[in-house]
Tab-separated table of C-alpha atoms and ligand atoms in Angstrom:
chain	number	residue	atom	x	y	z
K	501	MET	CA	-65.846	7.788	-72.945
K	502	ILE	CA	-64.702	8.979	-76.328
K	503	ARG	CA	-62.294	11.688	-77.334
K	504	GLY	CA	-63.302	12.819	-80.799
K	505	GLY	CA	-61.021	13.663	-83.665
K	506	ALA	CA	-59.131	10.457	-84.459
K	507	ARG	CA	-59.208	9.245	-88.059
K	508	LEU	CA	-60.179	5.604	-88.109
K	509	SER	CA	-58.284	3.384	-90.471
K	510	GLY	CA	-57.499	-0.269	-90.943
K	511	GLN	CA	-59.368	-3.521	-91.265
K	512	VAL	CA	-61.940	-4.901	-88.875
K	513	ALA	CA	-63.464	-8.388	-88.774
K	514	VAL	CA	-67.247	-8.433	-88.836
K	515	SER	CA	-68.901	-10.735	-86.275
K	516	GLY	CA	-71.724	-13.163	-86.971
K	517	ALA	CA	-75.117	-11.539	-87.440
K	518	LYS	CA	-77.036	-11.097	-84.188
K	519	ASN	CA	-80.379	-11.280	-85.920
K	520	SER	CA	-79.473	-14.546	-87.551
K	521	ALA	CA	-77.730	-16.252	-84.619
K	522	LEU	CA	-80.676	-15.689	-82.267
K	523	LYS	CA	-83.122	-17.398	-84.643
K	524	LEU	CA	-80.725	-20.245	-85.413
K	525	MET	CA	-80.481	-20.939	-81.691
K	526	ALA	CA	-84.282	-21.098	-81.560
K	527	ALA	CA	-84.364	-23.319	-84.655
K	528	ALA	CA	-82.018	-25.811	-82.984
K	529	LEU	CA	-84.974	-26.653	-80.693
K	530	LEU	CA	-86.691	-28.296	-83.683
K	531	ALA	CA	-84.486	-31.416	-83.670
K	532	PRO	CA	-83.483	-33.739	-80.836
K	533	GLY	CA	-79.688	-33.860	-80.474
K	534	VAL	CA	-76.703	-31.549	-80.775
K	535	SER	CA	-76.663	-28.744	-83.337
K	536	ILE	CA	-73.477	-26.767	-83.868
K	537	LEU	CA	-73.340	-23.103	-84.836
K	538	HIS	CA	-70.161	-21.301	-85.870
K	539	ASN	CA	-69.452	-17.568	-86.064
K	540	VAL	CA	-71.879	-16.855	-83.203
K	541	PRO	CA	-71.240	-13.361	-81.812
K	542	ASP	CA	-70.410	-13.089	-78.125
K	543	ILE	CA	-72.992	-10.421	-77.288
K	544	GLN	CA	-75.551	-9.964	-74.542
K	545	ASP	CA	-78.570	-10.959	-76.654
K	546	VAL	CA	-76.909	-14.273	-77.503
K	547	ARG	CA	-76.278	-14.825	-73.781
K	548	THR	CA	-79.933	-14.083	-73.086
K	549	MET	CA	-81.076	-16.527	-75.775
K	550	ARG	CA	-78.684	-19.094	-74.320
K	551	GLU	CA	-80.280	-18.536	-70.901
K	552	LEU	CA	-83.668	-19.081	-72.471
K	553	VAL	CA	-82.872	-22.341	-74.269
K	554	GLU	CA	-81.115	-23.581	-71.113
K	555	HIS	CA	-84.203	-22.630	-69.127
K	556	LEU	CA	-86.174	-24.883	-71.503
K	557	GLY	CA	-83.787	-27.753	-70.683
K	558	ALA	CA	-81.206	-27.574	-73.489
K	559	ARG	CA	-77.488	-27.863	-72.738
K	560	VAL	CA	-75.293	-25.259	-74.361
K	561	THR	CA	-71.551	-24.763	-74.731
K	562	PHE	CA	-70.029	-21.662	-76.270
K	563	SER	CA	-66.413	-20.904	-76.961
K	564	ASP	CA	-64.476	-19.085	-79.700
K	565	GLY	CA	-67.665	-18.340	-81.614
K	566	THR	CA	-68.784	-21.970	-81.740
K	567	MET	CA	-71.925	-22.922	-79.898
K	568	THR	CA	-73.306	-26.406	-79.372
K	569	ILE	CA	-76.943	-26.790	-78.411
K	570	ASP	CA	-78.056	-30.165	-77.111
K	571	THR	CA	-81.849	-30.211	-77.085
K	572	VAL	CA	-82.357	-33.758	-75.802
K	573	GLY	CA	-83.311	-32.589	-72.315
K	574	VAL	CA	-85.847	-29.949	-73.378
K	575	GLN	CA	-88.862	-30.336	-71.126
K	576	SER	CA	-90.172	-26.864	-70.443
K	577	HIS	CA	-92.083	-24.957	-73.109
K	578	VAL	CA	-92.295	-21.692	-71.204
K	579	ALA	CA	-90.511	-18.412	-71.974
K	580	PRO	CA	-90.784	-16.389	-68.756
K	581	TYR	CA	-91.516	-12.662	-68.689
K	582	GLU	CA	-88.111	-11.838	-67.215
K	583	LEU	CA	-86.361	-13.102	-70.360
K	584	VAL	CA	-88.907	-11.919	-72.927
K	585	GLN	CA	-88.917	-8.366	-71.609
K	586	ARG	CA	-85.113	-8.375	-71.665
K	587	MET	CA	-85.052	-9.554	-75.262
K	588	ARG	CA	-88.049	-9.530	-77.550
K	589	ALA	CA	-86.489	-12.123	-79.876
K	590	SER	CA	-87.351	-14.666	-77.133
K	591	ILE	CA	-90.726	-14.981	-78.851
K	592	GLN	CA	-88.963	-16.794	-81.703
K	593	ILE	CA	-89.050	-20.016	-79.686
K	594	MET	CA	-92.814	-20.154	-80.169
K	595	GLY	CA	-92.731	-21.642	-83.691
K	596	PRO	CA	-90.137	-24.361	-82.949
K	597	LEU	CA	-91.706	-25.394	-79.628
K	598	VAL	CA	-95.245	-25.691	-80.921
K	599	ALA	CA	-94.037	-27.541	-84.025
K	600	ARG	CA	-92.006	-30.108	-82.081
K	601	PHE	CA	-93.831	-30.400	-78.755
K	602	GLY	CA	-97.306	-29.114	-79.604
K	603	HIS	CA	-97.090	-26.501	-76.888
K	604	ALA	CA	-95.503	-23.123	-76.187
K	605	ARG	CA	-96.244	-20.642	-73.437
K	606	VAL	CA	-94.521	-17.332	-73.977
K	607	ALA	CA	-94.798	-14.115	-71.990
K	608	MET	CA	-96.318	-11.308	-74.045
K	609	PRO	CA	-93.544	-8.882	-74.942
K	610	GLY	CA	-94.251	-5.598	-73.233
K	611	GLY	CA	-93.363	-2.091	-74.325
K	612	CYS	CA	-90.258	-1.557	-76.367
K	613	ASN	CA	-88.073	1.461	-77.010
K	614	LEU	CA	-88.864	1.247	-80.715
K	615	GLY	CA	-92.592	1.760	-80.114
K	616	PRO	CA	-95.436	-0.750	-79.928
K	617	ARG	CA	-94.281	-3.984	-81.566
K	618	LYS	CA	-97.167	-6.316	-81.917
K	619	ILE	CA	-97.065	-10.072	-82.448
K	620	ASP	CA	-100.428	-10.332	-84.200
K	621	PHE	CA	-98.917	-11.667	-87.462
K	622	HIS	CA	-97.080	-14.387	-85.549
K	623	LEU	CA	-100.264	-15.454	-83.783
K	624	SER	CA	-102.689	-15.281	-86.688
K	625	GLY	CA	-100.208	-17.277	-88.792
K	626	LEU	CA	-99.937	-19.966	-86.132
K	627	ARG	CA	-103.750	-20.115	-85.977
K	628	GLN	CA	-103.841	-20.621	-89.734
K	629	LEU	CA	-101.485	-23.562	-89.251
K	630	GLY	CA	-104.106	-25.077	-86.957
K	631	ALA	CA	-102.810	-23.997	-83.545
K	632	ASP	CA	-105.070	-22.972	-80.718
K	633	VAL	CA	-103.781	-19.603	-79.503
K	634	ARG	CA	-105.009	-18.009	-76.282
K	635	SER	CA	-103.706	-15.401	-73.939
K	636	ASP	CA	-104.037	-15.221	-70.169
K	637	HIS	CA	-102.136	-13.715	-67.251
K	638	GLY	CA	-99.737	-11.945	-69.594
K	639	PHE	CA	-98.799	-15.097	-71.494
K	640	VAL	CA	-99.622	-16.427	-74.937
K	641	GLU	CA	-100.454	-20.114	-74.861
K	642	VAL	CA	-100.155	-21.995	-78.151
K	643	ARG	CA	-101.293	-25.600	-78.436
K	644	ALA	CA	-101.548	-27.917	-81.390
K	645	GLY	CA	-101.479	-31.524	-82.446
K	646	ARG	CA	-99.460	-31.751	-85.638
K	647	LEU	CA	-99.733	-28.399	-87.393
K	648	ARG	CA	-101.371	-28.360	-90.845
K	649	GLY	CA	-99.850	-26.545	-93.795
K	650	SER	CA	-101.703	-23.517	-95.090
K	651	THR	CA	-101.313	-20.400	-97.213
K	652	ILE	CA	-100.491	-17.429	-95.034
K	653	VAL	CA	-100.507	-13.942	-96.489
K	654	LEU	CA	-98.699	-11.538	-94.188
K	655	ASP	CA	-100.091	-7.989	-93.982
K	656	TYR	CA	-96.494	-6.792	-93.822
K	657	PRO	CA	-93.212	-8.628	-94.496
K	658	SER	CA	-92.402	-8.986	-90.806
K	659	VAL	CA	-88.999	-10.558	-90.173
K	660	GLY	CA	-89.956	-12.183	-86.882
K	661	ALA	CA	-93.339	-13.470	-88.078
K	662	THR	CA	-91.824	-14.952	-91.251
K	663	GLU	CA	-89.210	-16.752	-89.139
K	664	ASN	CA	-91.621	-18.012	-86.498
K	665	LEU	CA	-94.012	-19.335	-89.147
K	666	LEU	CA	-91.260	-21.008	-91.160
K	667	MET	CA	-89.990	-22.736	-88.033
K	668	ALA	CA	-93.534	-23.900	-87.292
K	669	ALA	CA	-94.265	-25.009	-90.865
K	670	VAL	CA	-91.211	-27.248	-91.326
K	671	LEU	CA	-92.793	-29.969	-89.173
K	672	ALA	CA	-96.408	-29.360	-90.272
K	673	GLU	CA	-98.411	-31.799	-92.333
K	674	GLY	CA	-98.499	-30.739	-95.993
K	675	GLU	CA	-97.510	-27.559	-97.716
K	676	THR	CA	-97.294	-24.042	-96.292
K	677	VAL	CA	-96.893	-20.941	-98.403
K	678	VAL	CA	-95.828	-17.733	-96.681
K	679	ASP	CA	-96.774	-14.908	-98.997
K	680	ASN	CA	-95.444	-11.355	-98.588
K	681	ALA	CA	-92.631	-12.989	-96.607
K	682	ALA	CA	-89.658	-10.980	-95.378
K	683	ARG	CA	-86.618	-11.267	-97.665
K	684	GLU	CA	-83.833	-10.341	-95.237
K	685	PRO	CA	-80.507	-12.212	-95.577
K	686	GLU	CA	-81.096	-13.528	-92.044
K	687	ILE	CA	-84.238	-15.306	-93.324
K	688	VAL	CA	-82.171	-16.969	-96.031
K	689	ASP	CA	-79.593	-17.989	-93.422
K	690	LEU	CA	-82.313	-19.504	-91.232
K	691	CYS	CA	-83.753	-21.403	-94.194
K	692	LYS	CA	-80.311	-22.797	-95.069
K	693	PHE	CA	-79.946	-24.104	-91.531
K	694	LEU	CA	-83.460	-25.587	-91.596
K	695	VAL	CA	-82.732	-27.277	-94.942
K	696	SER	CA	-79.535	-28.769	-93.540
K	697	MET	CA	-81.700	-30.121	-90.708
K	698	GLY	CA	-83.841	-31.871	-93.321
K	699	ALA	CA	-86.538	-29.281	-94.001
K	700	ILE	CA	-87.906	-28.779	-97.511
K	701	ILE	CA	-88.068	-25.073	-98.332
K	702	GLU	CA	-88.208	-23.168	-101.601
K	703	GLY	CA	-88.166	-19.454	-102.294
K	704	ALA	CA	-86.105	-18.213	-99.332
K	705	GLY	CA	-85.058	-14.654	-100.113
K	706	THR	CA	-88.191	-14.046	-102.199
K	707	SER	CA	-91.555	-12.861	-100.963
K	708	GLU	CA	-93.155	-16.266	-101.483
K	709	ILE	CA	-91.651	-19.094	-99.468
K	710	THR	CA	-92.980	-22.627	-99.765
K	711	VAL	CA	-92.396	-25.256	-97.097
K	712	ARG	CA	-93.223	-28.936	-97.452
K	713	GLY	CA	-93.552	-30.292	-93.928
K	714	VAL	CA	-91.568	-33.344	-92.822
K	715	LEU	CA	-92.102	-35.676	-89.870
K	716	ALA	CA	-88.832	-34.962	-88.091
K	717	LEU	CA	-85.626	-32.954	-88.405
K	718	GLN	CA	-82.058	-33.827	-87.464
K	719	PRO	CA	-79.522	-31.594	-85.721
K	720	ALA	CA	-77.151	-29.804	-88.095
K	721	GLU	CA	-74.028	-27.672	-88.284
K	722	HIS	CA	-74.061	-24.157	-89.710
K	723	THR	CA	-71.984	-20.971	-89.942
K	724	VAL	CA	-73.792	-17.710	-89.207
K	725	ILE	CA	-73.589	-15.003	-91.915
K	726	GLY	CA	-71.672	-11.798	-91.229
K	727	ASP	CA	-73.517	-8.949	-89.532
K	728	ARG	CA	-74.410	-6.407	-92.230
K	729	ILE	CA	-75.486	-3.849	-89.612
K	730	GLU	CA	-72.210	-4.048	-87.717
K	731	ALA	CA	-70.370	-3.808	-91.050
K	732	GLY	CA	-72.343	-0.692	-92.028
K	733	THR	CA	-71.646	0.882	-88.641
K	734	PHE	CA	-67.860	0.498	-89.046
K	735	LEU	CA	-67.952	1.770	-92.630
K	736	ILE	CA	-69.648	4.922	-91.376
K	737	ALA	CA	-67.028	5.194	-88.623
K	738	GLY	CA	-64.365	5.347	-91.340
K	739	ALA	CA	-66.317	7.765	-93.513
K	740	ILE	CA	-67.264	10.308	-90.826
K	741	THR	CA	-63.753	10.541	-89.415
K	742	GLY	CA	-62.190	11.124	-92.835
K	743	GLY	CA	-60.451	7.796	-92.377
K	744	ASP	CA	-60.306	4.567	-94.359
K	745	VAL	CA	-61.943	1.433	-92.949
K	746	GLU	CA	-62.297	-1.999	-94.486
K	747	VAL	CA	-64.743	-4.516	-93.041
K	748	ASP	CA	-64.039	-8.191	-93.581
K	749	GLY	CA	-66.549	-11.044	-93.409
K	750	VAL	CA	-69.764	-9.673	-94.887
K	751	SER	CA	-71.514	-10.028	-98.205
K	752	PRO	CA	-71.434	-6.586	-99.913
K	753	HIS	CA	-74.657	-7.608	-101.650
K	754	HIS	CA	-76.432	-7.504	-98.260
K	755	LEU	CA	-75.498	-3.812	-98.075
K	756	ASP	CA	-76.446	-2.822	-101.635
K	757	ILE	CA	-78.720	0.159	-100.978
K	758	PHE	CA	-76.663	1.308	-98.013
K	759	LEU	CA	-73.507	1.361	-100.139
K	760	SER	CA	-75.261	3.206	-102.950
K	761	LYS	CA	-76.346	5.856	-100.412
K	762	LEU	CA	-72.764	6.152	-99.138
K	763	ARG	CA	-71.640	6.748	-102.723
K	764	ALA	CA	-74.404	9.323	-103.247
K	765	ILE	CA	-73.117	11.216	-100.207
K	766	GLY	CA	-69.619	11.246	-101.656
K	767	VAL	CA	-67.993	8.429	-99.705
K	768	GLN	CA	-65.627	6.257	-101.756
K	769	VAL	CA	-66.633	2.604	-101.571
K	770	GLN	CA	-64.785	-0.455	-102.808
K	771	GLU	CA	-66.190	-3.979	-102.751
K	772	ASN	CA	-63.842	-6.921	-102.867
K	773	GLY	CA	-65.183	-10.433	-102.223
K	774	ARG	CA	-66.344	-10.514	-98.614
K	775	ARG	CA	-64.677	-7.185	-97.856
K	776	VAL	CA	-65.934	-3.623	-98.235
K	777	ARG	CA	-63.809	-0.512	-97.819
K	778	ALA	CA	-65.052	3.058	-97.307
K	779	TRP	CA	-63.081	6.306	-97.184
K	780	GLY	CA	-63.517	9.947	-98.003
K	781	ASP	CA	-63.265	13.559	-96.929
K	782	PRO	CA	-66.292	14.811	-94.944
K	783	ALA	CA	-65.723	18.337	-96.299
K	784	TYR	CA	-67.028	17.065	-99.647
K	785	TYR	CA	-69.985	15.014	-98.438
K	786	SER	CA	-73.400	16.162	-99.602
K	787	ALA	CA	-76.958	15.647	-98.372
K	788	THR	CA	-78.959	12.627	-99.524
K	789	ASP	CA	-82.489	11.508	-98.716
K	790	PHE	CA	-83.376	7.963	-97.772
K	791	ALA	CA	-86.299	5.957	-96.439
K	792	THR	CA	-86.139	2.765	-94.407
K	793	LEU	CA	-87.969	-0.241	-95.796
K	794	PRO	CA	-87.983	-4.008	-95.432
K	795	TYR	CA	-85.055	-5.694	-97.233
K	796	PRO	CA	-83.840	-5.048	-99.905
K	797	GLY	CA	-84.764	-1.505	-98.876
K	798	PHE	CA	-82.593	0.590	-96.596
K	799	ALA	CA	-82.270	-1.207	-93.226
K	800	THR	CA	-83.944	0.555	-90.324
K	801	ASP	CA	-81.065	-0.683	-88.141
K	802	LEU	CA	-78.680	1.584	-90.065
K	803	GLN	CA	-80.937	4.629	-89.977
K	804	ALA	CA	-79.440	6.160	-86.812
K	805	PRO	CA	-75.782	5.664	-87.864
K	806	MET	CA	-76.625	7.124	-91.287
K	807	ILE	CA	-78.165	10.216	-89.688
K	808	VAL	CA	-74.838	10.849	-87.968
K	809	LEU	CA	-73.090	10.719	-91.342
K	810	LEU	CA	-75.703	13.038	-92.887
K	811	SER	CA	-75.201	15.546	-90.097
K	812	MET	CA	-71.601	15.878	-91.379
K	813	ALA	CA	-72.710	16.385	-95.005
K	814	GLN	CA	-73.415	19.764	-96.615
K	815	GLY	CA	-77.116	20.515	-97.112
K	816	SER	CA	-80.398	19.136	-95.808
K	817	SER	CA	-81.398	15.486	-96.012
K	818	ILE	CA	-84.844	14.037	-95.440
K	819	VAL	CA	-84.931	10.697	-93.664
K	820	THR	CA	-88.160	8.709	-93.531
K	821	GLU	CA	-88.579	5.869	-91.032
K	822	ASN	CA	-91.165	3.384	-92.277
K	823	VAL	CA	-90.482	0.342	-90.106
K	824	PHE	CA	-90.598	1.417	-86.436
K	825	VAL	CA	-92.558	4.390	-85.133
K	826	ASN	CA	-90.182	5.390	-82.322
K	827	ARG	CA	-86.859	5.129	-84.053
K	828	PHE	CA	-85.981	8.811	-83.882
K	829	GLY	CA	-85.706	8.650	-80.090
K	830	PHE	CA	-81.973	9.299	-80.195
K	831	VAL	CA	-82.261	12.543	-82.153
K	832	ASP	CA	-82.595	14.651	-78.993
K	833	GLU	CA	-79.299	13.196	-77.769
K	834	LEU	CA	-77.625	13.921	-81.085
K	835	VAL	CA	-78.921	17.484	-80.924
K	836	ARG	CA	-77.194	17.785	-77.531
K	837	LEU	CA	-73.949	17.088	-79.393
K	838	GLY	CA	-74.711	19.973	-81.773
K	839	ALA	CA	-76.563	18.284	-84.637
K	840	ASP	CA	-79.388	20.216	-86.296
K	841	ILE	CA	-82.232	17.742	-86.835
K	842	LYS	CA	-85.968	18.311	-86.853
K	843	VAL	CA	-88.366	15.415	-86.487
K	844	SER	CA	-91.947	15.485	-87.644
K	845	GLY	CA	-93.823	12.209	-87.414
K	846	HIS	CA	-91.832	9.596	-89.241
K	847	HIS	CA	-89.684	12.133	-91.089
K	848	ALA	CA	-86.487	13.791	-89.938
K	849	VAL	CA	-84.803	16.717	-91.626
K	850	VAL	CA	-81.066	16.633	-91.041
K	851	ASN	CA	-79.387	19.987	-91.642
K	852	GLY	CA	-75.810	18.962	-92.122
K	853	GLY	CA	-72.450	20.638	-91.891
K	854	ARG	CA	-72.642	21.394	-88.161
K	855	ALA	CA	-69.583	20.841	-85.981
K	856	LEU	CA	-70.394	18.483	-83.116
K	857	THR	CA	-69.087	19.038	-79.597
K	858	GLY	CA	-68.760	16.392	-76.895
K	859	ALA	CA	-71.313	16.059	-74.091
K	860	THR	CA	-72.884	13.388	-71.920
K	861	VAL	CA	-75.563	11.430	-73.777
K	862	ARG	CA	-77.689	8.401	-73.020
K	863	CYS	CA	-78.355	5.429	-75.316
K	864	PRO	CA	-82.081	4.912	-75.838
K	865	ASP	CA	-81.608	1.618	-77.710
K	866	LEU	CA	-79.018	-0.548	-79.405
K	867	ARG	CA	-78.608	1.034	-82.846
K	868	ALA	CA	-79.084	4.560	-81.517
K	869	GLY	CA	-76.365	3.799	-78.974
K	870	ALA	CA	-73.955	2.808	-81.741
K	871	ALA	CA	-74.885	6.002	-83.606
K	872	LEU	CA	-74.088	8.125	-80.561
K	873	VAL	CA	-70.673	6.476	-80.341
K	874	LEU	CA	-70.123	7.377	-84.006
K	875	ALA	CA	-71.084	10.965	-83.239
K	876	GLY	CA	-68.629	10.942	-80.328
K	877	LEU	CA	-65.839	9.952	-82.717
K	878	VAL	CA	-66.195	13.270	-84.544
K	879	ALA	CA	-67.399	15.522	-81.718
K	880	GLN	CA	-64.802	17.929	-80.468
K	881	GLY	CA	-63.573	17.015	-76.980
K	882	TYR	CA	-65.029	14.259	-74.843
K	883	THR	CA	-68.349	12.467	-75.183
K	884	GLU	CA	-69.599	10.325	-72.349
K	885	ILE	CA	-72.084	7.677	-73.446
K	886	ARG	CA	-74.348	6.279	-70.738
K	887	ASP	CA	-76.504	3.144	-70.711
K	888	THR	CA	-74.055	1.384	-72.996
K	889	PHE	CA	-75.587	-1.946	-71.992
K	890	HIS	CA	-77.815	-1.400	-75.046
K	891	ILE	CA	-74.747	-1.445	-77.292
K	892	HIS	CA	-73.355	-4.626	-75.745
K	893	ARG	CA	-76.623	-6.381	-76.579
K	894	GLY	CA	-75.662	-6.382	-80.230
K	895	TYR	CA	-72.058	-5.350	-80.928
K	896	GLU	CA	-69.229	-7.708	-80.041
K	897	ARG	CA	-66.226	-5.943	-78.445
K	898	PHE	CA	-67.403	-2.659	-79.989
K	899	ASP	CA	-64.966	-0.459	-78.101
K	900	ALA	CA	-62.007	-2.806	-78.694
K	901	LYS	CA	-62.725	-2.983	-82.424
K	902	LEU	CA	-62.968	0.807	-82.613
K	903	ARG	CA	-59.696	1.132	-80.706
K	904	SER	CA	-58.024	-1.254	-83.158
K	905	LEU	CA	-58.937	1.265	-85.891
K	906	GLY	CA	-57.400	4.110	-83.909
K	907	ALA	CA	-60.380	5.475	-81.975
K	908	ASP	CA	-59.760	7.063	-78.597
K	909	VAL	CA	-62.492	5.213	-76.710
K	910	GLU	CA	-62.510	3.659	-73.256
K	911	ARG	CA	-65.040	1.635	-71.291
K	912	VAL	CA	-65.120	3.360	-67.955
K	913	GLY	CA	-68.115	2.239	-65.943
K	914	PRO	CA	-70.457	-0.679	-65.463
K	915	SER	CA	-72.481	-0.922	-68.643
K	916	HIS	CA	-75.384	-2.901	-67.236
K	917	SER	CA	-76.842	-0.272	-64.967
K	918	HIS	CA	-79.363	2.382	-65.935
K	919	ASN	CA	-77.371	4.788	-63.783
K	920	SER	CA	-73.954	3.757	-64.918
K	921	GLY	CA	-72.267	6.574	-63.041
K	922	ALA	CA	-69.519	6.361	-65.625
K	923	ARG	CA	-66.350	7.969	-64.368
K	924	ALA	CA	-63.850	9.689	-66.568
K	925	PRO	CA	-60.474	7.974	-66.673
K	926	LEU	CA	-57.609	10.011	-65.262
K	927	GLY	CA	-57.135	13.130	-67.279
K	928	ILE	CA	-60.598	13.047	-68.848
K	929	ALA	CA	-63.037	15.502	-67.351
K	930	SER	CA	-66.610	14.299	-67.030
K	931	ASP	CA	-69.370	16.510	-68.410
K	932	ALA	CA	-70.285	17.663	-64.918
K	933	GLU	CA	-66.696	18.671	-64.206
K	934	ARG	CA	-66.211	20.668	-67.385
I	1760	LIG	N1	-95.286	-5.881	-86.693
I	1760	LIG	C1	-96.621	-5.965	-86.408
I	1760	LIG	N2	-97.145	-7.180	-86.062
I	1760	LIG	C2	-96.382	-8.297	-85.972
I	1760	LIG	C3	-95.001	-8.216	-86.247
I	1760	LIG	C4	-94.475	-6.992	-86.620
I	1760	LIG	O1	-97.341	-4.971	-86.479
I	1760	LIG	O2	-96.913	-9.378	-85.635
I	1760	LIG	C5	-94.688	-4.582	-87.056
I	1760	LIG	C6	-93.686	-4.097	-86.017
I	1760	LIG	O3	-94.335	-3.450	-84.962
I	1760	LIG	C7	-92.794	-3.188	-86.814
I	1760	LIG	C8	-92.782	-3.847	-88.191
I	1760	LIG	O4	-93.909	-4.738	-88.234
I	1760	LIG	O5	-93.348	-1.915	-86.913
I	1760	LIG	C9	-91.523	-4.625	-88.500
I	1760	LIG	O6	-91.323	-5.635	-87.541
I	1760	LIG	P1	-90.565	-6.997	-87.870
I	1760	LIG	O7	-91.405	-8.104	-87.347
I	1760	LIG	O8	-90.136	-7.017	-89.286
I	1760	LIG	O9	-89.264	-6.839	-86.973
I	1760	LIG	P2	-88.756	-7.809	-85.822
I	1760	LIG	O10	-88.728	-9.203	-86.302
I	1760	LIG	O11	-89.459	-7.500	-84.556
I	1760	LIG	C10	-86.273	-7.680	-86.620
I	1760	LIG	C11	-84.956	-7.347	-86.008
I	1760	LIG	C12	-84.856	-5.857	-85.788
I	1760	LIG	C13	-84.993	-5.163	-87.137
I	1760	LIG	C14	-86.330	-5.560	-87.765
I	1760	LIG	C15	-86.544	-4.987	-89.145
I	1760	LIG	C16	-84.411	-9.277	-84.707
I	1760	LIG	C17	-84.204	-9.875	-83.378
I	1760	LIG	N3	-84.816	-8.012	-84.732
I	1760	LIG	O12	-87.258	-7.272	-85.685
I	1760	LIG	O13	-83.558	-5.603	-85.266
I	1760	LIG	O14	-84.941	-3.777	-86.948
I	1760	LIG	O15	-86.407	-7.001	-87.879
I	1760	LIG	O16	-85.505	-5.352	-89.980
I	1760	LIG	O17	-84.196	-9.909	-85.735
I	1760	LIG	C18	-81.966	-4.591	-83.863
I	1760	LIG	O18	-81.186	-5.487	-84.187
I	1760	LIG	O19	-81.596	-3.580	-83.216
I	1760	LIG	C19	-83.372	-4.691	-84.243
I	1760	LIG	C20	-84.329	-3.974	-83.684
């Protein structure tokens, strides 16, 4: 429940990157023993991945952002449907398990709110490394002796496929080249962890990554990079409210295109070491077009928050979504708050300068959920956000961090239910009551 109108200002610490931590937890499966990860965000997806590695037989401790993963007891190689459908990133255990144990059985991920998300690149890559890949009864079964290095040219620089194949290739015999590899900072982070485990990898962060397989890896210790998506979300929170927010604990370089788009809109941006500050007056923001692309292009995960900012700017912006087909699903909810946005295929035209007014809205997915919270911060009156369990999958203490910047936001109902039945706190009228 948000009451709009507060200007957000102050500094906020960025948590560890969700999309790095999840893969590092999977990578820990590659070596027998205890790996230690620092700066792990305490979010639902991390808890789900913990459940999964524990289900496989690992022992995990987690406190104050430090996680230990003891893989000595790993005996199962099966990722059950219940966990995979809850979190698609569960499929990232496939590469490590088949590389170390010669076997992985993983439930096929089903439908997803972002549209059909296939795993064909993961599977064809594993086949090229010599694995036998079959599917039956809703599971993918991957078997191999020692994998054999190969040259794999990805049709598209898929983040997940690049990661799965790297984690498979590190223990393969001979050299693997992943061409048209994803270049996301989270890939570089994964490669650093793998190298500290004893892997031999060159070219991380470029589109051609070379891996020379080794016979075994050792457990290692690693600190997760800051979450560039969370950082971007808080910078927008400062900018849309006419406030002044500084995020601490992220590499500004990971946000290059995003920050240049903020500047093009008229937001003031200052970079300082591992801190970025954004401030400005929404009355002077102007429309800007952007298109999502694999890194270093504009991150699809910041598309929805950016649309909220553009709906405050004067003029019409064209937003093109090139990564996921269904990522404009939240637009209807934003329109309920008064935004003027038209979607046609993978383009959205955002007619800015409209005043938003509070209403009850529902989160369709994680990033869209965060975007709706941003919209609530500027909408006049109260906005009730339902299905906030999506947000808790990926943002650590989101409401508390927003409150620390001055936002008037309260968690008022169970966030895990699809029918949260969120109740207004005393004095706050629910949508139905208004
Ligand atoms: N694709 C295929 N075949 C494949 C793999 C991918 O067609 O075998 C397609 C997908 O359907 C999609 C596109 O390729 O249209 C990009 O998918 P990619 O594999 O790059 O994404 P991902 O690994 O499934 C990760 C993040 C996403 C983020 C994308 C793009 C994790 C756990 N997820 O997904 O994060 O949007 O990369 O950067 O790392 C989020 O955090 O909210 C989120 C969705």
